[in-house]
XYZ file of N, CA and C in Angstrom:
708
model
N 26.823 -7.632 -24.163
C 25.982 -7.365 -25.330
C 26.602 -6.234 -26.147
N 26.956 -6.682 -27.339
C 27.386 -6.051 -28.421
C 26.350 -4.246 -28.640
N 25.104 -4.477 -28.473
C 24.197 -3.628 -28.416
C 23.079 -3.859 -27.500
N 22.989 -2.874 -26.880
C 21.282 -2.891 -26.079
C 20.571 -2.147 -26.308
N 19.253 -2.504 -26.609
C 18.023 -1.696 -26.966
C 16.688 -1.716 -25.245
N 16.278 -1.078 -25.695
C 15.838 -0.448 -24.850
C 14.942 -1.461 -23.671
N 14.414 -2.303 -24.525
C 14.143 -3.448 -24.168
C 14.803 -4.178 -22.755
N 16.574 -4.376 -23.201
C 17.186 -4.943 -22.955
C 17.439 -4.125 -21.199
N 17.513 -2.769 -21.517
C 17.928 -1.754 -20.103
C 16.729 -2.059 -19.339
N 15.463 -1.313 -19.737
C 13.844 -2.356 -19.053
C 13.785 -3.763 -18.515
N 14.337 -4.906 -18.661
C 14.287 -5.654 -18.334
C 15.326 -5.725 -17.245
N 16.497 -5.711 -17.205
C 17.131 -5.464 -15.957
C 16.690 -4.319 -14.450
N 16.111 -3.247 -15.100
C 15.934 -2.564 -14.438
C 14.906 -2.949 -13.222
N 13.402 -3.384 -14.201
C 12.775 -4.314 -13.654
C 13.087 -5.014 -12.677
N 14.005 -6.044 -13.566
C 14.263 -7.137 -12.332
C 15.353 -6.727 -10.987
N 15.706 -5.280 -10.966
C 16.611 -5.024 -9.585
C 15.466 -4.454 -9.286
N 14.711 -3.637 -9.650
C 13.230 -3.771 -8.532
C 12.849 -4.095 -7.970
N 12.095 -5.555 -8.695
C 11.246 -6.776 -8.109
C 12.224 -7.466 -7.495
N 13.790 -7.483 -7.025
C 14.644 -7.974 -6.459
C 14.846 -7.019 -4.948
N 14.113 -5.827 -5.169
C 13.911 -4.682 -3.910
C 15.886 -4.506 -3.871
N 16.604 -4.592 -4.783
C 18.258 -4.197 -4.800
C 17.809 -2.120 -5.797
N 17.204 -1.689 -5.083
C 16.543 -0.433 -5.627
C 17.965 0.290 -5.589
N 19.336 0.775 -5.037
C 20.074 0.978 -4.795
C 21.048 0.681 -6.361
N 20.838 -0.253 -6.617
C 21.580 -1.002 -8.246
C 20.744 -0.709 -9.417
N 19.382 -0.337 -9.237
C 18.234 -0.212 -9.961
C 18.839 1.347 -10.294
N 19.052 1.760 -9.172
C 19.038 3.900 -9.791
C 20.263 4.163 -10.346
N 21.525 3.176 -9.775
C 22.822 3.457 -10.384
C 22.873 2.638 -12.476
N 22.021 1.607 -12.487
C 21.848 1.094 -13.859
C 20.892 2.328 -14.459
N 20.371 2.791 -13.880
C 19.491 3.808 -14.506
C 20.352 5.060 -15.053
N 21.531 5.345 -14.373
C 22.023 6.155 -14.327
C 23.397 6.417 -15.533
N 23.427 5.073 -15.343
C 24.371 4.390 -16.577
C 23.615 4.354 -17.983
N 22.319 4.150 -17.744
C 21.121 4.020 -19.345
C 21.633 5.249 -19.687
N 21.358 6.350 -18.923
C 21.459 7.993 -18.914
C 23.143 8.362 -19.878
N 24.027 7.868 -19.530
C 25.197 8.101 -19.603
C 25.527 7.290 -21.369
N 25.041 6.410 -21.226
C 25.635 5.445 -22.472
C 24.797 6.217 -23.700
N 23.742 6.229 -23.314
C 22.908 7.319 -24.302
C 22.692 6.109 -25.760
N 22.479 4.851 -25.283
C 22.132 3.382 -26.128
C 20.424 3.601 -26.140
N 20.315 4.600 -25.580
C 18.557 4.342 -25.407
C 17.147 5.527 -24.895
N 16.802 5.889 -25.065
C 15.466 6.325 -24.717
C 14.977 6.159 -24.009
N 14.524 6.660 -22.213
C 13.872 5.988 -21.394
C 12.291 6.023 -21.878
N 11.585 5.004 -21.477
C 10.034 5.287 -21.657
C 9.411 4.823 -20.456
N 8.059 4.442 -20.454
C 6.950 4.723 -19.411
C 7.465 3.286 -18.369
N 7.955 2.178 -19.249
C 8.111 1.488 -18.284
C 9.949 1.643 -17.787
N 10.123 2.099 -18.318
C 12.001 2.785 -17.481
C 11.551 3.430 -16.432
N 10.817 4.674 -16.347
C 10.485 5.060 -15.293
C 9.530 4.683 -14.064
N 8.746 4.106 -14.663
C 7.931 2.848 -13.403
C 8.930 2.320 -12.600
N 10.046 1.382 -13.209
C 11.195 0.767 -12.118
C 12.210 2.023 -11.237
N 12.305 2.929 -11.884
C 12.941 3.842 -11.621
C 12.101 4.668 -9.650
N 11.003 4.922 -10.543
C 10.365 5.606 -9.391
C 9.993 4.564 -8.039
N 9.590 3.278 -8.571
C 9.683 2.140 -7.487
C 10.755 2.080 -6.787
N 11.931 2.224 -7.145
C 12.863 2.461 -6.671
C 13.416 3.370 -5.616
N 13.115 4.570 -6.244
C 13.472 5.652 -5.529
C 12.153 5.824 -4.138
N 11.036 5.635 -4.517
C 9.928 5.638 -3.255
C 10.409 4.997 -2.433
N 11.005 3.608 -2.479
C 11.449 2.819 -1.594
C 12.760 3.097 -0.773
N 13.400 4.386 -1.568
C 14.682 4.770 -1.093
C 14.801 5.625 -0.246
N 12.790 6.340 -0.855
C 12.823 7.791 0.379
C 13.217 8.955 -0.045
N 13.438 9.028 -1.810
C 14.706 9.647 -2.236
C 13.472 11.130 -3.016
N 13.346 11.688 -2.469
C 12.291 12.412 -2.748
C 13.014 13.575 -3.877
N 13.770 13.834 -3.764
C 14.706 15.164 -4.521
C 14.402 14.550 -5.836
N 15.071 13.100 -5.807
C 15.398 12.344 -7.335
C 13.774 12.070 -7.913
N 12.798 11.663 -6.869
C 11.849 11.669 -7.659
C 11.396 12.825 -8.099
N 11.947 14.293 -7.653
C 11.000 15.226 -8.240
C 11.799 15.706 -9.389
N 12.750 15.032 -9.455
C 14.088 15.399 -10.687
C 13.237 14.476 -11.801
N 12.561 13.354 -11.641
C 12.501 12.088 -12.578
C 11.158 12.787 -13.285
N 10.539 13.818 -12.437
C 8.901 14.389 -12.549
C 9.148 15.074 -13.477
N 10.150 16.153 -13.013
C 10.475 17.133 -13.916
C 11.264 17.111 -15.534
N 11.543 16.102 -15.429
C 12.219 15.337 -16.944
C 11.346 14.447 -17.532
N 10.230 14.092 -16.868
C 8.727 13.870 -18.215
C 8.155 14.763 -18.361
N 8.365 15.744 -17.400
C 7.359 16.911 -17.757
C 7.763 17.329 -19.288
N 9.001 17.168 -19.373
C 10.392 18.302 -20.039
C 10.224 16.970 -21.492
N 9.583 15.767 -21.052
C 9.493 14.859 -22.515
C 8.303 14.638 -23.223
N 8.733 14.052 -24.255
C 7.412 13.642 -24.763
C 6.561 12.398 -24.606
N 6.922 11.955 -23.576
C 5.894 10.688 -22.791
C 4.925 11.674 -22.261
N 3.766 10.893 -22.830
C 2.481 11.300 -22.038
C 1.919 10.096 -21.040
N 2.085 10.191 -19.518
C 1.857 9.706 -18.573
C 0.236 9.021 -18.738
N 0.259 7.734 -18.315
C -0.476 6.797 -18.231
C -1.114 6.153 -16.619
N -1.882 5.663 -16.480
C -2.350 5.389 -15.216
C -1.315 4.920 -14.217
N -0.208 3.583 -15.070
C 0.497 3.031 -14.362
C 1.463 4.002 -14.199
N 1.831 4.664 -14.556
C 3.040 5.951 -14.256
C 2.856 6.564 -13.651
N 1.330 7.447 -14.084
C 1.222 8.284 -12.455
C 0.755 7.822 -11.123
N 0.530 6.365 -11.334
C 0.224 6.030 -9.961
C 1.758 4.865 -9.199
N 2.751 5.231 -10.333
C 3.945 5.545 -9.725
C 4.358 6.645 -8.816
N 4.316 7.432 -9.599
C 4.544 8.939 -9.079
C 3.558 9.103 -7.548
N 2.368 8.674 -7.804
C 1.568 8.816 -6.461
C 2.272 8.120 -5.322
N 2.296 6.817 -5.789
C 3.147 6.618 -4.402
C 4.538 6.797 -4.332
N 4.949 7.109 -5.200
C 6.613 7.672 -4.823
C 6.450 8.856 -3.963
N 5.273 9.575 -4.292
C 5.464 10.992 -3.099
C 4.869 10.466 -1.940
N 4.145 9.495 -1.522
C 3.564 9.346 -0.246
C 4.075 8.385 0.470
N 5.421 7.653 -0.324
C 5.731 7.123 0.302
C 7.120 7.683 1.139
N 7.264 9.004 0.213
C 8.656 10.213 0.701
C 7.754 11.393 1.834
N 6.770 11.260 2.191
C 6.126 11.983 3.170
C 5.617 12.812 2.553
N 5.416 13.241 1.106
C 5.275 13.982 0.288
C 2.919 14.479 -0.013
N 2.528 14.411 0.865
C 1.670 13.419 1.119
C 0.135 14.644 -0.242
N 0.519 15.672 0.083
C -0.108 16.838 -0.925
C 0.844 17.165 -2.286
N 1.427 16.822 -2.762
C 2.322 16.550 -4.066
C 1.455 15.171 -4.382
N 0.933 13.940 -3.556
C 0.751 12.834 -3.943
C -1.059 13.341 -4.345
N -1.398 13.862 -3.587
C -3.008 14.183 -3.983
C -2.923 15.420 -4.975
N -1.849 16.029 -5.224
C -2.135 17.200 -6.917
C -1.967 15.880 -7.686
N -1.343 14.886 -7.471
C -0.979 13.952 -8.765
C -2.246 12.858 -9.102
N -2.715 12.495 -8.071
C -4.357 11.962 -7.864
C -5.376 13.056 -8.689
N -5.181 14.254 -8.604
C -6.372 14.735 -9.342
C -6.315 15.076 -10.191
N -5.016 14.818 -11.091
C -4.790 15.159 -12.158
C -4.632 14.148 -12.716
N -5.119 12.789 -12.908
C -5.587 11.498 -13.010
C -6.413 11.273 -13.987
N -6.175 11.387 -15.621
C -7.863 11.764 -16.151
C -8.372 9.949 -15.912
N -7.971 9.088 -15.233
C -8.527 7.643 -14.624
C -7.584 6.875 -13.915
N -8.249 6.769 -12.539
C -7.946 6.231 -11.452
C -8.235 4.245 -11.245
N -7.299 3.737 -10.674
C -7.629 2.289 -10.239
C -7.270 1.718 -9.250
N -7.325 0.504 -8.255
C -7.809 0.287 -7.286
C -6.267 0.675 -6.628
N -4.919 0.241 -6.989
C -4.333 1.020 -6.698
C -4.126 1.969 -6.540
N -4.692 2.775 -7.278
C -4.296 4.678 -7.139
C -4.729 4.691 -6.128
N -6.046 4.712 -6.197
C -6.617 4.761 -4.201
C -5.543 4.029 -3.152
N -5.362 2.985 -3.256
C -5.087 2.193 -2.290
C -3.550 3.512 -1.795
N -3.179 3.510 -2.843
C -1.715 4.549 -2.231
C -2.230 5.541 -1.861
N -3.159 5.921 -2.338
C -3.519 7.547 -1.163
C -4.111 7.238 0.048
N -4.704 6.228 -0.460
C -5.671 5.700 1.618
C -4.328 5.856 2.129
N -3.641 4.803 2.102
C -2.284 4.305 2.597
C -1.768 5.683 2.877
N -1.239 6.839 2.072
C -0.799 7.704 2.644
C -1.635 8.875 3.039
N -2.699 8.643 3.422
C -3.642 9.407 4.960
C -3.219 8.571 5.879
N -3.586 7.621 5.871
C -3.748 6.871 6.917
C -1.889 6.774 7.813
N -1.149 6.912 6.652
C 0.497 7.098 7.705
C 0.188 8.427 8.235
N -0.433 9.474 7.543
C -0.260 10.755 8.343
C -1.186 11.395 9.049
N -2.036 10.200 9.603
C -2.821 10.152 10.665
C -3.921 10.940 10.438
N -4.344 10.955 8.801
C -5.654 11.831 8.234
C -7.011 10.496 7.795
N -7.523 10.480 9.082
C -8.216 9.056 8.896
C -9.205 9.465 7.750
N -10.057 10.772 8.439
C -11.151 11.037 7.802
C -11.403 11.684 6.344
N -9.961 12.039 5.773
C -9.644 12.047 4.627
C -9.453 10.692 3.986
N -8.863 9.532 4.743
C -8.740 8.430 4.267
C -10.393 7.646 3.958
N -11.231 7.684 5.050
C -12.440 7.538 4.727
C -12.909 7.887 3.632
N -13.341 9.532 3.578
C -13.467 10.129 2.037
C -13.268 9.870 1.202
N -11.838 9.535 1.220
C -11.417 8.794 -0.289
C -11.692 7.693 -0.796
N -12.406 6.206 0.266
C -12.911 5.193 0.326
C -14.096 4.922 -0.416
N -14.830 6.436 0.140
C -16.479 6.304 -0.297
C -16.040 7.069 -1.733
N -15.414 7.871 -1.788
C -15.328 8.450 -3.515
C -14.972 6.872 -4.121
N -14.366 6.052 -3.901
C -13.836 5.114 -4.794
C -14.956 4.142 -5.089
N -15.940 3.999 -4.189
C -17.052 3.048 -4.137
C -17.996 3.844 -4.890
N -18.230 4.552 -5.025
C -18.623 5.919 -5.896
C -18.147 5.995 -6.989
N -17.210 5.885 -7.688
C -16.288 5.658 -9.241
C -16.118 4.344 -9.499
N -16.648 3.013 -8.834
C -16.683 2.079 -9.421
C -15.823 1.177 -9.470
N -14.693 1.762 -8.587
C -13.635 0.855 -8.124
C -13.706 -0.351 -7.626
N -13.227 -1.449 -7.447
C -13.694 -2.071 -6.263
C -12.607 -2.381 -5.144
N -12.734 -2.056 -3.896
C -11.839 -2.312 -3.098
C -11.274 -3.880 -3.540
N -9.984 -3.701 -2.856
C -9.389 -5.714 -2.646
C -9.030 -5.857 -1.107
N -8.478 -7.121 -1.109
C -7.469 -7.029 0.226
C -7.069 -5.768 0.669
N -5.742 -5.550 -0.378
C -5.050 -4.725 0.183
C -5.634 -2.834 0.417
N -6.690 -2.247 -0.053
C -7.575 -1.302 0.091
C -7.757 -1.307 1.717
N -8.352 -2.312 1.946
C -8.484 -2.651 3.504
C -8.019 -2.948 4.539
N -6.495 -2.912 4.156
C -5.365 -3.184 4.984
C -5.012 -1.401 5.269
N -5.055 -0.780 4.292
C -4.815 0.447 4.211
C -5.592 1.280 5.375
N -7.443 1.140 4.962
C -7.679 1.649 5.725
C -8.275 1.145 6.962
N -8.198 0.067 7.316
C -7.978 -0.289 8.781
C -6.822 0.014 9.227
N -5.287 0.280 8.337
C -4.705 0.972 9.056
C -4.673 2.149 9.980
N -5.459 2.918 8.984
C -5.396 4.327 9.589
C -6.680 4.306 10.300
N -7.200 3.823 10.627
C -8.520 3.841 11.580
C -7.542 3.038 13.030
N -6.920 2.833 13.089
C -5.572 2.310 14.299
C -4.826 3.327 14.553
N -4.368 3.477 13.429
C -3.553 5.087 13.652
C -3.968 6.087 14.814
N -5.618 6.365 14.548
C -6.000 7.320 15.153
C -7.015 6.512 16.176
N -7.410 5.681 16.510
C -8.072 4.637 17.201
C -9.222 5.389 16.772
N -9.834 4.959 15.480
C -11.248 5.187 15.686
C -12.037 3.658 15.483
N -12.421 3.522 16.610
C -12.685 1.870 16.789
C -14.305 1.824 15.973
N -15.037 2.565 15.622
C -16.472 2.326 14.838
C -16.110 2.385 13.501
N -15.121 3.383 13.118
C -14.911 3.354 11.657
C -14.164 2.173 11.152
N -13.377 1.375 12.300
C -12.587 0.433 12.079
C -13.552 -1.010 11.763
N -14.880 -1.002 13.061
C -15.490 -1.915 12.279
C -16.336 -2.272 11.622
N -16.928 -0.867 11.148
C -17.731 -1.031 10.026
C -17.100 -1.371 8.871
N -15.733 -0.989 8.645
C -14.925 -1.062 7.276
C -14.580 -2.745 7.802
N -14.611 -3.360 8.738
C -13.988 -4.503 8.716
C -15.488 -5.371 8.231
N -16.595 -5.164 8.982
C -17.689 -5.203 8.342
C -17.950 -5.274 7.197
N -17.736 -4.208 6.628
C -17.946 -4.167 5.302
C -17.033 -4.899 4.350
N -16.178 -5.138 4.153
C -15.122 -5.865 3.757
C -15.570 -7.096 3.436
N -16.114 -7.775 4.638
C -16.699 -9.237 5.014
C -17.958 -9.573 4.317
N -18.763 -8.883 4.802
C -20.220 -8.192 4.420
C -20.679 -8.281 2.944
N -20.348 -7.340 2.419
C -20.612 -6.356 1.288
C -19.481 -7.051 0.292
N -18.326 -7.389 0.385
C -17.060 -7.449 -0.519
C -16.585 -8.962 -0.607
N -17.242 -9.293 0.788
C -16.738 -11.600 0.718
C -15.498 -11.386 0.785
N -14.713 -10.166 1.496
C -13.121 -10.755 1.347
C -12.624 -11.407 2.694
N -12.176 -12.597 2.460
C -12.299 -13.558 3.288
C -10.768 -12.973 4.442
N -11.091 -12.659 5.858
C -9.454 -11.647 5.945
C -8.468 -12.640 6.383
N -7.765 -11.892 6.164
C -6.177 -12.510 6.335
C -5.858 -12.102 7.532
N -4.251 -12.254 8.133
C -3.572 -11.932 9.073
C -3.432 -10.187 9.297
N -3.495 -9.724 8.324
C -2.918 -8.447 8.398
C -4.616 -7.755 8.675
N -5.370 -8.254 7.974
C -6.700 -7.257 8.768
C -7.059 -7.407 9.795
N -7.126 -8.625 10.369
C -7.190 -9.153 11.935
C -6.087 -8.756 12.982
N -4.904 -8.454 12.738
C -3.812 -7.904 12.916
C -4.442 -6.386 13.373
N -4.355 -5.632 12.215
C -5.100 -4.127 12.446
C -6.590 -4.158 13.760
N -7.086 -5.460 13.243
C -8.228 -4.775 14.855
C -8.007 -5.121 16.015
N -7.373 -6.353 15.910
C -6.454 -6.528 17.329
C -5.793 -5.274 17.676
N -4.699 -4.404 17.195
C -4.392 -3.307 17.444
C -4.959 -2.328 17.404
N -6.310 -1.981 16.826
C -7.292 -1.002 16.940
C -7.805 -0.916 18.422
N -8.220 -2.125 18.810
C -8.813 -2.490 20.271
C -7.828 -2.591 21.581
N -6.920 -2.689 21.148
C -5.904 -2.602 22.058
C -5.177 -1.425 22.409
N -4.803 -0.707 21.259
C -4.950 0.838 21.711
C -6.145 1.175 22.114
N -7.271 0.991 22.275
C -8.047 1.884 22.202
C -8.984 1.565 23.686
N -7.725 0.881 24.363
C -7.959 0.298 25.850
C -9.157 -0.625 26.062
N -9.506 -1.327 24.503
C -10.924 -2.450 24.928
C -10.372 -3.775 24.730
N -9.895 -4.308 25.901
C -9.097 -5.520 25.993
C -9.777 -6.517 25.831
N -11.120 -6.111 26.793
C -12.666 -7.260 26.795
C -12.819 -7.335 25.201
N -13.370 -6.184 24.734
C -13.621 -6.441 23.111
C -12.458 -7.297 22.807
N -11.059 -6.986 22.458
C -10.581 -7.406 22.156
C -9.985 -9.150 22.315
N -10.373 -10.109 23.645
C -10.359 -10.939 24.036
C -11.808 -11.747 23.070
N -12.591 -11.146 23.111
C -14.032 -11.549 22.680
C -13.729 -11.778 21.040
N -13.220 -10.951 20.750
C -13.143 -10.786 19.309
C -11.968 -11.986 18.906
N -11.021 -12.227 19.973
C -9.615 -12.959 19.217
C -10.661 -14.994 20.045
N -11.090 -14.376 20.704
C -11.774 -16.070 21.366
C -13.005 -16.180 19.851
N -13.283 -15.491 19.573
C -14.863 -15.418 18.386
C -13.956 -16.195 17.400
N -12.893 -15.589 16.541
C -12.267 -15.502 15.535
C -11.491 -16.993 15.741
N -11.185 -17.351 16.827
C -10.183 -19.039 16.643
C -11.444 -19.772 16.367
N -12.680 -19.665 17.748
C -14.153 -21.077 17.322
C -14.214 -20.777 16.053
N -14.782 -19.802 15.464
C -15.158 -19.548 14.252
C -14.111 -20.238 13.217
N -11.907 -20.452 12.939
C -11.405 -20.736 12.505
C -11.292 -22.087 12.823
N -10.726 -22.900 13.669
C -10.077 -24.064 14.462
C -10.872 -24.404 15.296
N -12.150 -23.972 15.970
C -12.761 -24.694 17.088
C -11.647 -25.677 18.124
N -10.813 -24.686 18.074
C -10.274 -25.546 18.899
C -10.189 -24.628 20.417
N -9.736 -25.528 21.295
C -9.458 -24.335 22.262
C -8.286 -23.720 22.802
N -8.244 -23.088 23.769
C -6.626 -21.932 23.888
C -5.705 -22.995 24.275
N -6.383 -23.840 25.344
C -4.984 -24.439 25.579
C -4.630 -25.843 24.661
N -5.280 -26.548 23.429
C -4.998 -26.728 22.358
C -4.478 -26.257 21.598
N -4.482 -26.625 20.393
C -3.722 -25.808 19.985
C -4.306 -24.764 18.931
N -3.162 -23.223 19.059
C -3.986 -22.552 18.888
C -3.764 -22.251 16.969
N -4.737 -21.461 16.520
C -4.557 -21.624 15.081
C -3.007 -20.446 14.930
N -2.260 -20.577 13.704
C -1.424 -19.825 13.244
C -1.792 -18.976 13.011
N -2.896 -19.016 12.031
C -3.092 -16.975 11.304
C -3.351 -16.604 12.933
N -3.757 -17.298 14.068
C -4.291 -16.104 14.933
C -3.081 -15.496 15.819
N -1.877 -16.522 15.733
C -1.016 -16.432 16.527
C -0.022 -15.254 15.995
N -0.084 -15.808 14.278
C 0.745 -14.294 13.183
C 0.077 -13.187 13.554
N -1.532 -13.309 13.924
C -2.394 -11.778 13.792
C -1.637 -10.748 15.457
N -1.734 -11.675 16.326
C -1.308 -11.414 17.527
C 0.196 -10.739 17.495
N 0.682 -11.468 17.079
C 1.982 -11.017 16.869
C 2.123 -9.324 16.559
N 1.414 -9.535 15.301
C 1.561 -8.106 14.601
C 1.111 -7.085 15.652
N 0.051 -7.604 16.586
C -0.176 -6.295 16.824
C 0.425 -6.296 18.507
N 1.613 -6.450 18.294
C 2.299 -6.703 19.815
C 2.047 -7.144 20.477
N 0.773 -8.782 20.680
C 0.642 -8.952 21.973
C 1.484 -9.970 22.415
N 1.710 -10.258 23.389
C 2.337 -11.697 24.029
C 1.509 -12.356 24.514
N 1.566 -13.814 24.106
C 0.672 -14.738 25.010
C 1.234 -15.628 25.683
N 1.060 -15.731 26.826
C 1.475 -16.552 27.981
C 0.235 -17.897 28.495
N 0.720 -18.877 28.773
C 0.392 -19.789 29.181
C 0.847 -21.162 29.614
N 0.055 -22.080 30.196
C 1.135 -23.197 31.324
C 0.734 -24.323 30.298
């Protein structure tokens, strides 16, 4: 290309993102920087920081922080809830909550990345907190909200908080679960040395799916859910 506009750098950048080649994403970024064909804006740095969270690259994201600070982009929901999870996903986990409250509006993502990063750093009951503030502001949880924090209710085996939120989910929200939430209470119960529960709960969950029985055959999501949460199943 004879010329590229800004457009043109955004769209590649993008797509080594959503290609997870984040590695080619920061070096094209780096080249935008150099050719000086362009202006980064809100969505240059969205791919940018996706990038770098995924890289772990915590220095560069606080370099990328400090050069909007230093511009005249004024940060938008989707940007700073870049930035949120770029720090929590670099262990960064109180850099990610100054950037949460300085939020003048939050959405189901923003939460979902801060549950997500309590719940890696084994702060359930902060992760809770932040659950009920969100049900409280009008958010509405999704799937993935609840993947989050049934994570961290595993994390720390708190097996009541795990199933009231699985409860509630079902309950209150109709979200019909997938592998990965069934996954999480299988491993909630299994750390948490209740094998009986946990037998009861994975025999409930096939009648209830497949009515079929164990030594039939057994359903997939239950066999993916199992999986995830390390068990092996044996049989003749």
């Amino acid at each position: 290309m004879p010329v590229r506009s800004l457009v043109s750098w955004n769209v590649l950048l993008a797509l080594y993102a959503r290609l997870k080649d984040y590695t080619e994403c920061l070096d094209l970024f780096e080249q935008m920087l150099s050719a000086k064909e362009a202006k980064p804006n809100k969505a240059t740095f969205v791919s940018v920081l996706t990038s770098t969270a995924n890289l772990g690259q915590l220095d560069r994201g606080k370099l990328i922080h400090s050069l909007i600070r230093e511009s005249s982009i004024e940060p938008d929901v989707l940007l700073l809830t870049a930035f949120l999870t770029m720090y929590v996903k670099c262990g960064a986990i109180e850099s990610a909550k100054e950037v949460f409250d300085q939020m003048p509006e939050r959405n189901t993502i923003s939460f979902n990345s801060l549950v997500m990063g309590y719940g890696l750093h084994g702060l359930t009951n902060r992760a809770l907190e932040l659950f009920l503030e969100m049900e409280k502001c009008g958010s509405v949880p999704n799937e993935a909200t609840f993947v989050c924090i049934l994570s961290a209710c595993t994390q720390s085996c708190d097996v009541l908080e795990g199933w009231w939120c699985f409860d509630r989910m079902v309950r209150v929200y109709n979200i019909v679960h997938n592998v990965e939430h069934v996954g999480c209470i299988v491993d909630l119960l299994g750390r948490s040395g209740l094998l009986k529960d946990t037998t009861e709960f994975v025999t409930d969950l096939t009648e209830r799916t497949t009515k079929a029985l164990w030594g039939g055959g057994i359903d997939v999501l239950l066999l993916e859910t199992l999986k995830l949460g390390g068990w092996q199943i044996c049989w003749e």
